[in-house]
Amino acid sequence: MDRPNVASVEPGRVLDVFGSICDRAAQLLADNDDWTMSGDRETQYAVDVRIDHMCLDSLHGAGYSVLSEESGITGPSSAVRPDAIVIVDPLDGSTNAALGLPWCATALCLVIDGVPEVAMVTNLRTGTRFSAVRGAGATRDGRSIDVGADRTLADAVIAVNARPPESFRPAQFRSTGSTALDIASVASPHGFDGTVDFDEGMIGVWDYLAAVLILEEAGGVASDALGRDLVTLHPGERRRPVTATSTALLDELLAACDS
């Protein structure tokens, strides 16, 4: 049986909903002056919860079930279709946001029948917006993008999560605090050359899936360091995403994870 076509949920309208959510998230963040913790979960800020509530109201109102970092799986009274769910990280890079650093994002990905179909990652401080529709390419601020030059690890600038081993020797590496923006940056010709997660058990699907679709539509590649499927709809599961502008560089990064 053929997989249902994403056209039945009109990708353009999905992106309109996602864009509206990102605009409202940016405004909530700009207006926020409360950087206390929520008290519900360790490392969860009160503003994470406020932005999550807005995301849920908007997505449920549009008829989508949701998997959110902040609230797990929830659904509207009547869904657009039972096999569709939006995976959302309301505020990826909360600590960066609290520190006033311009590297934090809202990330959204529509998954249909287990396949990522429509994605958006928006930097909430700068407004830079990455989008993709499966099979239709990726854009940055409305302009088509492709990955940058093919590099070897020795010439590459890599974004990392957690402390890399001493043997990890790219040209340079950075730890910037937002997985979604790090991976989306790899989709741009002047962004990172790749990303590696060196910390087992920390990265949820909401952190990376939207950006991975954007990267793949821009010609990049992604994998889990342990060979697991990057698509999961289980809130408790974690992955170690590794991404790159080319398969050759990805292989070098995966080898570094084993060292």
Coordinates of C-alpha atoms in Angstrom, one line a residue:
M1 CA 0.0 0.0 0.0
D2 CA 1.4 3.4 -1.0
R3 CA 2.3 5.9 1.7
P4 CA -0.3 8.8 1.9
N5 CA 0.8 11.9 -0.1
V6 CA 1.8 14.9 1.9
A7 CA -0.1 17.0 -0.6
S8 CA -3.2 16.0 1.3
V9 CA -2.1 18.3 4.1
E10 CA -0.9 21.2 1.8
P11 CA 2.7 21.9 2.7
G12 CA 2.3 25.6 2.0
R13 CA -0.4 25.9 4.6
V14 CA 1.7 23.8 7.0
L15 CA 4.6 26.2 6.5
D16 CA 2.2 29.2 7.1
V17 CA 1.2 27.7 10.4
F18 CA 4.8 27.0 11.4
G19 CA 5.8 30.5 10.4
S20 CA 3.1 32.1 12.5
I21 CA 4.1 29.9 15.5
C22 CA 7.8 31.0 15.1
D23 CA 6.8 34.7 14.8
R24 CA 4.8 34.4 18.0
A25 CA 7.5 32.5 19.8
A26 CA 10.0 35.2 18.9
Q27 CA 7.7 37.9 20.3
L28 CA 7.1 35.9 23.5
L29 CA 10.9 35.6 23.9
A30 CA 11.5 39.2 23.2
D31 CA 8.9 40.2 25.8
N32 CA 10.1 37.8 28.4
D33 CA 11.8 39.0 31.6
D34 CA 11.2 35.9 33.7
W35 CA 14.2 33.6 33.6
T36 CA 13.1 31.4 36.6
M37 CA 12.8 27.7 36.3
S38 CA 9.4 26.2 35.9
G39 CA 9.7 23.8 38.8
D40 CA 8.2 21.0 36.8
R41 CA 11.4 19.6 35.2
E42 CA 15.1 20.2 35.7
T43 CA 16.6 22.8 33.2
Q44 CA 13.0 23.8 32.1
Y45 CA 12.5 27.6 32.2
A46 CA 9.1 29.1 32.8
V47 CA 9.4 30.7 29.3
D48 CA 9.8 27.2 27.8
V49 CA 6.4 26.4 29.1
R50 CA 4.8 29.6 27.9
I51 CA 6.1 29.1 24.4
D52 CA 5.0 25.5 24.5
H53 CA 1.5 26.4 25.5
M54 CA 1.3 28.8 22.5
C55 CA 2.7 26.0 20.2
L56 CA 0.1 23.5 21.4
D57 CA -2.8 25.9 21.1
S58 CA -1.8 26.8 17.5
L59 CA -1.0 23.2 16.4
H60 CA -4.1 21.6 18.0
G61 CA -6.2 24.4 16.6
A62 CA -4.9 23.5 13.2
G63 CA -5.8 19.9 13.7
Y64 CA -2.4 18.4 14.5
S65 CA -1.3 16.0 17.1
V66 CA 2.0 17.1 18.7
L67 CA 5.1 15.6 20.2
S68 CA 6.8 18.4 22.2
E69 CA 9.9 18.4 24.4
E70 CA 8.0 20.2 27.1
S71 CA 4.7 18.3 27.1
G72 CA 5.1 15.0 25.4
I73 CA 2.4 13.7 23.1
T74 CA -0.9 15.5 22.9
G75 CA -3.7 15.7 20.4
P76 CA -6.7 17.8 19.3
S77 CA -10.2 16.5 19.6
S78 CA -10.2 15.8 15.9
A79 CA -7.0 15.4 13.9
V80 CA -6.2 16.4 10.3
R81 CA -5.2 12.8 9.8
P82 CA -4.4 10.0 12.4
D83 CA -0.9 9.3 10.9
A84 CA 0.3 12.9 11.1
I85 CA 2.1 14.5 14.1
V86 CA 4.1 17.6 14.5
I87 CA 7.4 17.3 16.5
V88 CA 8.3 20.6 18.1
D89 CA 11.0 22.1 20.3
P90 CA 9.4 25.3 21.5
L91 CA 12.7 26.9 22.6
D92 CA 15.9 25.0 21.6
G93 CA 18.8 26.7 23.3
S94 CA 17.0 27.9 26.4
T95 CA 20.3 28.6 28.3
N96 CA 21.6 30.6 25.3
A97 CA 18.3 32.6 25.4
A98 CA 18.7 33.2 29.1
L99 CA 22.3 34.4 28.6
G100 CA 21.2 36.8 25.8
L101 CA 23.0 34.8 23.2
P102 CA 21.5 35.0 19.6
W103 CA 21.5 31.2 19.1
C104 CA 18.2 29.8 20.1
A105 CA 15.3 28.5 18.0
T106 CA 11.8 27.1 17.5
A107 CA 11.9 23.9 15.5
L108 CA 8.9 22.1 14.0
C109 CA 8.6 19.0 11.8
L110 CA 5.5 17.4 10.4
V111 CA 5.9 13.6 10.3
I112 CA 3.4 11.6 8.2
D113 CA 3.3 7.8 8.5
G114 CA 6.7 7.9 10.1
V115 CA 8.4 10.1 7.4
P116 CA 9.4 13.8 8.0
E117 CA 7.7 15.8 5.3
V118 CA 7.7 19.6 6.2
A119 CA 10.1 21.4 8.5
M120 CA 11.0 24.8 9.8
V121 CA 13.8 26.1 12.2
T122 CA 13.7 29.8 13.1
N123 CA 16.4 31.6 15.1
L124 CA 14.2 33.5 17.5
R125 CA 16.8 36.3 18.1
T126 CA 17.8 37.0 14.5
G127 CA 14.7 35.9 12.6
T128 CA 16.8 33.7 10.2
R129 CA 14.4 31.0 9.0
F130 CA 15.2 27.6 7.4
S131 CA 12.4 25.6 5.8
A132 CA 12.0 22.4 3.8
V133 CA 9.4 20.3 2.1
R134 CA 10.4 16.7 1.2
G135 CA 11.3 16.5 -2.4
A136 CA 11.1 20.3 -2.9
G137 CA 14.5 21.5 -1.5
A138 CA 15.4 23.8 1.4
T139 CA 15.4 27.5 1.8
R140 CA 16.9 30.1 4.1
D141 CA 14.8 33.2 4.4
G142 CA 12.9 32.2 1.3
R143 CA 16.0 31.6 -0.9
S144 CA 17.0 28.1 -2.0
I145 CA 20.1 26.7 -0.3
D146 CA 22.6 23.9 -0.9
V147 CA 25.3 22.6 1.4
G148 CA 28.8 24.2 1.1
A149 CA 32.1 22.8 -0.3
D150 CA 33.0 19.2 0.4
R151 CA 35.8 19.1 3.0
T152 CA 37.8 16.5 4.9
L153 CA 37.6 16.5 8.7
A154 CA 41.1 18.1 8.9
D155 CA 39.7 21.1 7.0
A156 CA 36.2 21.2 8.5
V157 CA 34.6 23.4 11.2
I158 CA 32.3 21.1 13.3
A159 CA 29.6 22.0 15.8
V160 CA 29.7 19.6 18.8
N161 CA 27.5 18.7 21.7
A162 CA 29.4 17.7 24.8
R163 CA 33.1 17.4 25.2
P164 CA 34.8 15.6 22.3
P165 CA 37.6 13.1 22.9
E166 CA 41.2 14.3 22.7
S167 CA 41.6 12.4 19.4
F168 CA 38.9 14.5 17.7
R169 CA 40.9 16.9 15.4
P170 CA 38.9 18.9 12.9
A171 CA 40.3 22.2 11.7
Q172 CA 38.1 23.8 14.4
F173 CA 35.1 22.9 16.5
R174 CA 32.4 24.9 18.4
S175 CA 29.9 24.0 21.1
T176 CA 27.1 26.5 20.6
G177 CA 24.1 25.1 22.5
S178 CA 21.3 24.7 19.9
T179 CA 21.3 21.4 18.0
A180 CA 18.5 22.6 15.7
L181 CA 20.4 25.7 14.6
D182 CA 23.8 23.8 14.4
I183 CA 22.4 21.2 12.0
A184 CA 20.4 23.8 10.0
S185 CA 23.6 25.8 9.6
V186 CA 25.2 22.8 7.8
A187 CA 22.5 23.2 5.2
S188 CA 23.9 26.7 4.3
P189 CA 27.0 27.2 2.1
H190 CA 28.7 29.3 4.7
G191 CA 27.7 27.4 7.8
F192 CA 29.2 24.5 9.8
D193 CA 30.6 21.6 7.8
G194 CA 29.0 19.1 10.1
T195 CA 27.8 18.3 13.7
V196 CA 28.5 15.6 16.2
D197 CA 26.8 14.6 19.4
F198 CA 29.3 13.1 21.8
D199 CA 26.8 12.8 24.7
E200 CA 24.8 9.6 24.8
G201 CA 21.2 10.0 26.2
M202 CA 20.7 13.7 25.8
I203 CA 19.3 14.6 22.4
G204 CA 15.6 14.2 21.8
V205 CA 14.0 13.9 18.3
W206 CA 12.6 17.5 18.8
D207 CA 16.2 18.8 18.9
Y208 CA 17.2 17.6 15.4
L209 CA 14.5 16.1 13.2
A210 CA 13.3 19.4 11.6
A211 CA 16.9 20.5 10.9
V212 CA 17.8 17.0 9.5
L213 CA 15.1 17.3 6.9
I214 CA 16.3 20.8 6.0
L215 CA 19.9 19.5 5.7
E216 CA 18.9 16.5 3.6
E217 CA 16.9 18.7 1.2
A218 CA 19.9 20.9 0.9
G219 CA 22.1 18.0 -0.2
G220 CA 23.6 17.0 3.2
V221 CA 23.5 13.7 5.1
A222 CA 22.7 12.6 8.6
S223 CA 23.0 9.5 10.7
D224 CA 22.8 8.3 14.3
A225 CA 26.2 7.5 15.8
L226 CA 24.9 4.1 16.8
G227 CA 23.1 3.3 13.6
R228 CA 19.6 3.8 14.9
D229 CA 16.7 5.3 13.0
L230 CA 16.7 9.0 13.5
V231 CA 12.9 9.1 13.3
T232 CA 11.3 8.2 16.6
L233 CA 8.0 9.2 18.1
H234 CA 8.8 8.0 21.6
P235 CA 9.3 10.9 24.0
G236 CA 11.7 9.0 26.2
E237 CA 14.1 7.9 23.4
R238 CA 17.3 9.7 22.7
R239 CA 19.7 9.7 19.7
R240 CA 23.3 10.8 18.8
P241 CA 22.8 12.7 15.6
V242 CA 25.8 13.2 13.3
T243 CA 25.5 15.4 10.2
A244 CA 27.7 16.5 7.4
T245 CA 27.8 18.2 4.0
S246 CA 29.0 14.9 2.3
T247 CA 29.0 11.2 2.9
A248 CA 32.8 11.2 3.0
L249 CA 32.9 13.7 5.9
L250 CA 30.0 11.9 7.6
D251 CA 32.0 8.7 7.6
E252 CA 35.0 10.5 9.2
L253 CA 32.7 11.9 11.9
L254 CA 31.1 8.6 12.6
A255 CA 34.5 7.0 12.9
A256 CA 35.4 9.8 15.4
C257 CA 32.4 8.7 17.5
D258 CA 33.9 5.2 17.8
S259 CA 37.4 6.4 18.9

